[in-house]
Amino acid sequence: MKVAVITGPGDVELREEPDPTPGPDQVVVEVAACGICTFERRLFAGDKKLYPVAPGHEAAGVITAVGPGVDGLAGAPRIGDRVTFDLLTRCGTCGPCRRGKTSLCRHRQGRILSDGTMSMGGFSDSIAIDSKSVYPIGDAPMTHAAMGEPIACCVHSLRQGGFRPGDRVAIIGGGLMGRIHMALARVGAASSIGVIDISQERLDAALEAGADWVAKPEDALEAGGMQDVIFVTAMAGVDLAVEMANKGGTVVLYSAFDKELPATVGADKSHREEVSIVGAFSQEPDDWKYGAALIRSGLIADELDSLVTATFPFERISEALQLVTSEPTYRVFVEPEHD
């Protein structure tokens, strides 16, 4: 089978690897689509120097084989199932895992290729993974299913923020993650949803997708007023989020931030108004289950359609990576071809 390996800034090659076979409690998935995330963009652009590496962690496909211990149980994955899947393995024994916070596992594991190259697994023809890490997606498009991982991360974010039906929601950042937050808040019956961004193009797209209001940062408070939950999906905007937090409101820090950037709410505001700041990182099994159910249902299909910027055959992955490093995109996918 073929595996894509980023070997340096601007360099990617397709390598031949042995076809995977399922071990106990594993399945083999033939990859149908894999999205290019910020991690891969930074690798290809040279902003994250971790070479060589076989990336790709937002993927979906079809189960083609099951290992010992998988068959025979009700609800167990079966050959032919169309699935999205979690490519990170949690240890299950560290402190966070024992407390049920597997998103914060101290020993998250990936994979290695035959020559020792670190691999995440998604940019390949097929992959063997734990059967408990696959989630059925029914007849949903594979590009939608390949967004299972970012959807699960955003579901986790809403859980962290204590989001409830009727909440007034603001989302800082109108990129892919902001738009998925918006779709989830809509399905969850938010009373209003606003999107804040510095890009007028992204604000227009959010408005077209159903946002109740949009604004640039300097106009956000006047446009949207006070909010119950504010999701910060951009690399800035923490102070604005705190300023917009209603009494009892929550600011959710979803994006990756500069390690030196402070996130504070005044002690008196926290005490008298019960405003809080929480973080949201990665995802957990329940987030995957809910996210996969949404994908299956088609309830957010229109939103997901609008987030597919382009698709490329796997053999043209270099062109796909060049696209995401040269212009703004939502999600670009590579699609391996199978007989």
Tab-separated table of C-alpha atoms in Angstrom, residues 57-269:
chain	number	residue	atom	x	y	z
A	57	HIS	CA	-5.563	12.074	11.429
A	58	GLU	CA	-8.922	13.229	10.000
A	59	ALA	CA	-10.034	10.246	7.966
A	60	ALA	CA	-12.873	7.914	7.052
A	61	GLY	CA	-13.271	4.735	5.055
A	62	VAL	CA	-14.687	1.225	4.767
A	63	ILE	CA	-13.855	-1.776	6.953
A	64	THR	CA	-12.287	-4.529	4.829
A	65	ALA	CA	-11.145	-7.000	7.511
A	66	VAL	CA	-11.761	-7.756	11.189
A	67	GLY	CA	-9.407	-9.435	13.629
A	68	PRO	CA	-9.929	-12.075	16.309
A	69	GLY	CA	-12.356	-11.025	19.015
A	70	VAL	CA	-14.293	-8.566	16.860
A	71	ASP	CA	-16.860	-10.783	15.137
A	72	GLY	CA	-19.990	-12.094	16.779
A	73	LEU	CA	-20.905	-9.352	19.242
A	74	ALA	CA	-24.049	-7.279	18.765
A	75	GLY	CA	-23.123	-3.906	17.331
A	76	ALA	CA	-19.560	-4.985	16.574
A	77	PRO	CA	-17.909	-3.496	13.477
A	78	ARG	CA	-18.375	-5.591	10.347
A	79	ILE	CA	-16.754	-5.842	6.955
A	80	GLY	CA	-18.358	-3.267	4.683
A	81	ASP	CA	-19.187	-0.780	7.446
A	82	ARG	CA	-18.548	2.845	6.476
A	83	VAL	CA	-16.811	4.523	9.413
A	84	THR	CA	-15.012	7.518	10.779
A	85	PHE	CA	-12.296	6.729	13.291
A	86	ASP	CA	-10.013	7.963	16.057
A	87	LEU	CA	-6.357	7.453	15.156
A	88	LEU	CA	-4.909	8.308	18.571
A	89	THR	CA	-4.458	5.552	21.135
A	90	ARG	CA	-4.878	6.460	24.798
A	91	CYS	CA	-2.947	4.581	27.473
A	92	GLY	CA	-5.878	4.139	29.874
A	93	THR	CA	-3.578	4.099	32.914
A	94	CYS	CA	-2.294	7.660	33.450
A	95	GLY	CA	-3.966	10.034	35.896
A	96	PRO	CA	-6.183	11.831	33.352
A	97	CYS	CA	-7.254	8.534	31.753
A	98	ARG	CA	-8.158	7.049	35.144
A	99	ARG	CA	-10.322	10.117	35.815
A	100	GLY	CA	-12.103	9.662	32.489
A	101	LYS	CA	-10.294	12.589	30.838
A	102	THR	CA	-8.805	10.558	28.002
A	103	SER	CA	-8.536	13.730	25.922
A	104	LEU	CA	-5.652	14.681	28.218
A	105	CYS	CA	-3.838	11.310	28.125
A	106	ARG	CA	-0.168	11.761	29.003
A	107	HIS	CA	0.914	8.913	26.735
A	108	ARG	CA	-1.076	9.278	23.529
A	109	GLN	CA	0.428	7.019	20.918
A	110	GLY	CA	0.649	7.039	17.169
A	111	ARG	CA	2.232	4.467	14.886
A	112	ILE	CA	5.509	3.792	13.117
A	113	LEU	CA	6.241	2.700	9.564
A	114	SER	CA	8.504	-0.236	8.721
A	115	ASP	CA	11.575	2.044	8.663
A	116	GLY	CA	10.755	3.660	12.012
A	117	THR	CA	9.122	6.815	10.616
A	118	MET	CA	6.458	8.218	12.926
A	119	SER	CA	2.979	7.819	11.459
A	120	MET	CA	-0.491	9.036	12.317
A	121	GLY	CA	-1.995	6.764	9.679
A	122	GLY	CA	-4.547	8.799	7.759
A	123	PHE	CA	-2.548	9.528	4.616
A	124	SER	CA	-2.428	5.899	3.523
A	125	ASP	CA	-4.393	3.413	1.464
A	126	SER	CA	-5.504	1.470	4.535
A	127	ILE	CA	-4.867	1.155	8.252
A	128	ALA	CA	-5.333	-1.286	11.130
A	129	ILE	CA	-6.956	0.270	14.203
A	130	ASP	CA	-8.722	-0.774	17.399
A	131	SER	CA	-12.309	-1.815	16.774
A	132	LYS	CA	-13.473	0.421	19.640
A	133	SER	CA	-12.103	3.446	17.765
A	134	VAL	CA	-14.397	3.211	14.712
A	135	TYR	CA	-17.793	4.892	14.512
A	136	PRO	CA	-20.420	4.114	11.833
A	137	ILE	CA	-21.495	6.950	9.539
A	138	GLY	CA	-24.165	5.272	7.415
A	139	ASP	CA	-24.477	6.672	3.899
A	140	ALA	CA	-22.939	10.072	4.668
A	141	PRO	CA	-20.368	11.400	2.175
A	142	MET	CA	-16.839	10.340	3.044
A	143	THR	CA	-15.645	13.944	3.130
A	144	HIS	CA	-18.225	14.606	5.850
A	145	ALA	CA	-17.156	11.475	7.723
A	146	ALA	CA	-13.503	12.506	7.490
A	147	MET	CA	-14.452	15.581	9.522
A	148	GLY	CA	-15.422	13.239	12.354
A	149	GLU	CA	-12.321	14.155	14.347
A	150	PRO	CA	-12.755	17.960	14.276
A	151	ILE	CA	-16.488	17.491	14.883
A	152	ALA	CA	-15.716	15.360	17.955
A	153	CYS	CA	-13.288	18.031	19.178
A	154	CYS	CA	-15.978	20.700	18.816
A	155	VAL	CA	-18.548	18.503	20.578
A	156	HIS	CA	-16.042	18.255	23.429
A	157	SER	CA	-15.743	22.041	23.402
A	158	LEU	CA	-19.511	22.501	23.771
A	159	ARG	CA	-19.518	20.020	26.652
A	160	GLN	CA	-16.678	21.871	28.348
A	161	GLY	CA	-18.585	25.133	27.988
A	162	GLY	CA	-21.719	23.693	29.554
A	163	PHE	CA	-23.725	24.686	26.477
A	164	ARG	CA	-27.507	24.332	26.873
A	165	PRO	CA	-30.512	24.903	24.600
A	166	GLY	CA	-31.482	28.567	24.606
A	167	ASP	CA	-27.947	29.856	25.199
A	168	ARG	CA	-26.697	32.943	23.400
A	169	VAL	CA	-23.493	31.864	21.660
A	170	ALA	CA	-20.618	33.826	20.145
A	171	ILE	CA	-17.794	32.203	18.208
A	172	ILE	CA	-14.526	34.057	17.749
A	173	GLY	CA	-12.971	32.788	14.526
A	174	GLY	CA	-14.883	31.892	11.373
A	175	GLY	CA	-12.602	29.136	10.081
A	176	LEU	CA	-13.421	25.432	9.961
A	177	MET	CA	-13.555	24.968	13.732
A	178	GLY	CA	-15.648	28.082	14.233
A	179	ARG	CA	-18.098	26.968	11.572
A	180	ILE	CA	-18.415	23.499	13.115
A	181	HIS	CA	-19.087	25.111	16.505
A	182	MET	CA	-21.766	27.151	14.776
A	183	ALA	CA	-23.403	24.049	13.269
A	184	LEU	CA	-23.382	22.237	16.614
A	185	ALA	CA	-24.861	25.228	18.436
A	186	ARG	CA	-27.647	25.405	15.852
A	187	VAL	CA	-28.478	21.709	16.254
A	188	GLY	CA	-28.338	22.205	20.018
A	189	ALA	CA	-31.009	24.941	19.833
A	190	ALA	CA	-28.984	28.023	20.725
A	191	SER	CA	-31.233	31.079	20.865
A	192	SER	CA	-28.731	33.119	18.847
A	193	ILE	CA	-25.357	32.468	17.244
A	194	GLY	CA	-22.827	35.120	16.280
A	195	VAL	CA	-19.479	34.819	14.518
A	196	ILE	CA	-16.583	37.239	14.976
A	197	ASP	CA	-13.653	37.391	12.553
A	198	ILE	CA	-11.288	39.877	10.932
A	199	SER	CA	-12.066	38.450	7.467
A	200	GLN	CA	-15.135	39.894	5.771
A	201	GLU	CA	-15.181	36.893	3.431
A	202	ARG	CA	-15.515	34.504	6.364
A	203	LEU	CA	-18.144	36.695	8.009
A	204	ASP	CA	-20.180	36.685	4.805
A	205	ALA	CA	-19.863	32.896	4.581
A	206	ALA	CA	-20.986	32.481	8.201
A	207	LEU	CA	-23.993	34.733	7.604
A	208	GLU	CA	-24.930	32.723	4.527
A	209	ALA	CA	-24.610	29.526	6.590
A	210	GLY	CA	-27.145	30.800	9.118
A	211	ALA	CA	-25.377	32.951	11.704
A	212	ASP	CA	-27.772	35.381	13.397
A	213	TRP	CA	-25.148	38.109	13.436
A	214	VAL	CA	-21.541	38.611	12.404
A	215	ALA	CA	-19.023	41.298	13.283
A	216	LYS	CA	-15.409	42.272	13.245
A	217	PRO	CA	-13.835	42.324	16.733
A	218	GLU	CA	-14.166	46.063	17.246
A	219	ASP	CA	-17.909	45.917	16.546
A	220	ALA	CA	-18.742	42.620	18.250
A	221	LEU	CA	-20.101	43.852	21.572
A	222	GLU	CA	-22.408	46.348	19.903
A	223	ALA	CA	-23.548	43.802	17.304
A	224	GLY	CA	-24.161	40.836	19.571
A	225	GLY	CA	-24.371	42.081	23.140
A	226	MET	CA	-23.613	39.864	26.114
A	227	GLN	CA	-23.279	36.125	25.538
A	228	ASP	CA	-23.775	32.968	27.596
A	229	VAL	CA	-20.997	30.931	25.983
A	230	ILE	CA	-18.136	32.328	23.926
A	231	PHE	CA	-15.932	29.906	21.999
A	232	VAL	CA	-12.494	31.248	21.080
A	233	THR	CA	-11.453	29.267	17.999
A	234	ALA	CA	-8.948	31.862	16.742
A	235	MET	CA	-5.485	32.523	18.145
A	236	ALA	CA	-6.611	35.864	19.611
A	237	GLY	CA	-9.713	37.345	21.168
A	238	VAL	CA	-9.533	36.132	24.761
A	239	ASP	CA	-10.012	39.595	26.265
A	240	LEU	CA	-12.961	40.281	23.959
A	241	ALA	CA	-14.537	36.973	24.964
A	242	VAL	CA	-14.288	37.845	28.658
A	243	GLU	CA	-15.756	41.296	27.986
A	244	MET	CA	-18.741	39.719	26.205
A	245	ALA	CA	-19.426	37.080	28.873
A	246	ASN	CA	-22.867	37.409	30.450
A	247	LYS	CA	-23.528	36.742	34.136
A	248	GLY	CA	-22.941	33.036	34.618
A	249	GLY	CA	-21.226	32.942	31.229
A	250	THR	CA	-18.362	30.738	30.125
A	251	VAL	CA	-15.410	31.469	27.864
A	252	VAL	CA	-14.091	28.334	26.149
A	253	LEU	CA	-10.489	28.459	24.937
A	254	TYR	CA	-10.537	26.068	21.994
A	255	SER	CA	-7.697	27.275	19.788
A	256	ALA	CA	-3.964	26.753	20.235
A	257	PHE	CA	-2.527	29.883	21.840
A	258	ASP	CA	0.885	31.372	22.450
A	259	LYS	CA	2.223	29.796	25.636
A	260	GLU	CA	2.817	33.246	27.144
A	261	LEU	CA	-0.673	34.593	26.396
A	262	PRO	CA	-2.602	35.157	29.636
A	263	ALA	CA	-6.281	34.325	29.980
A	264	THR	CA	-7.785	36.108	32.952
A	265	VAL	CA	-11.090	37.254	34.336
A	266	GLY	CA	-11.132	39.738	37.182
A	267	ALA	CA	-11.529	38.143	40.598
A	268	ASP	CA	-14.549	40.302	41.443
A	269	LYS	CA	-16.209	39.589	38.059
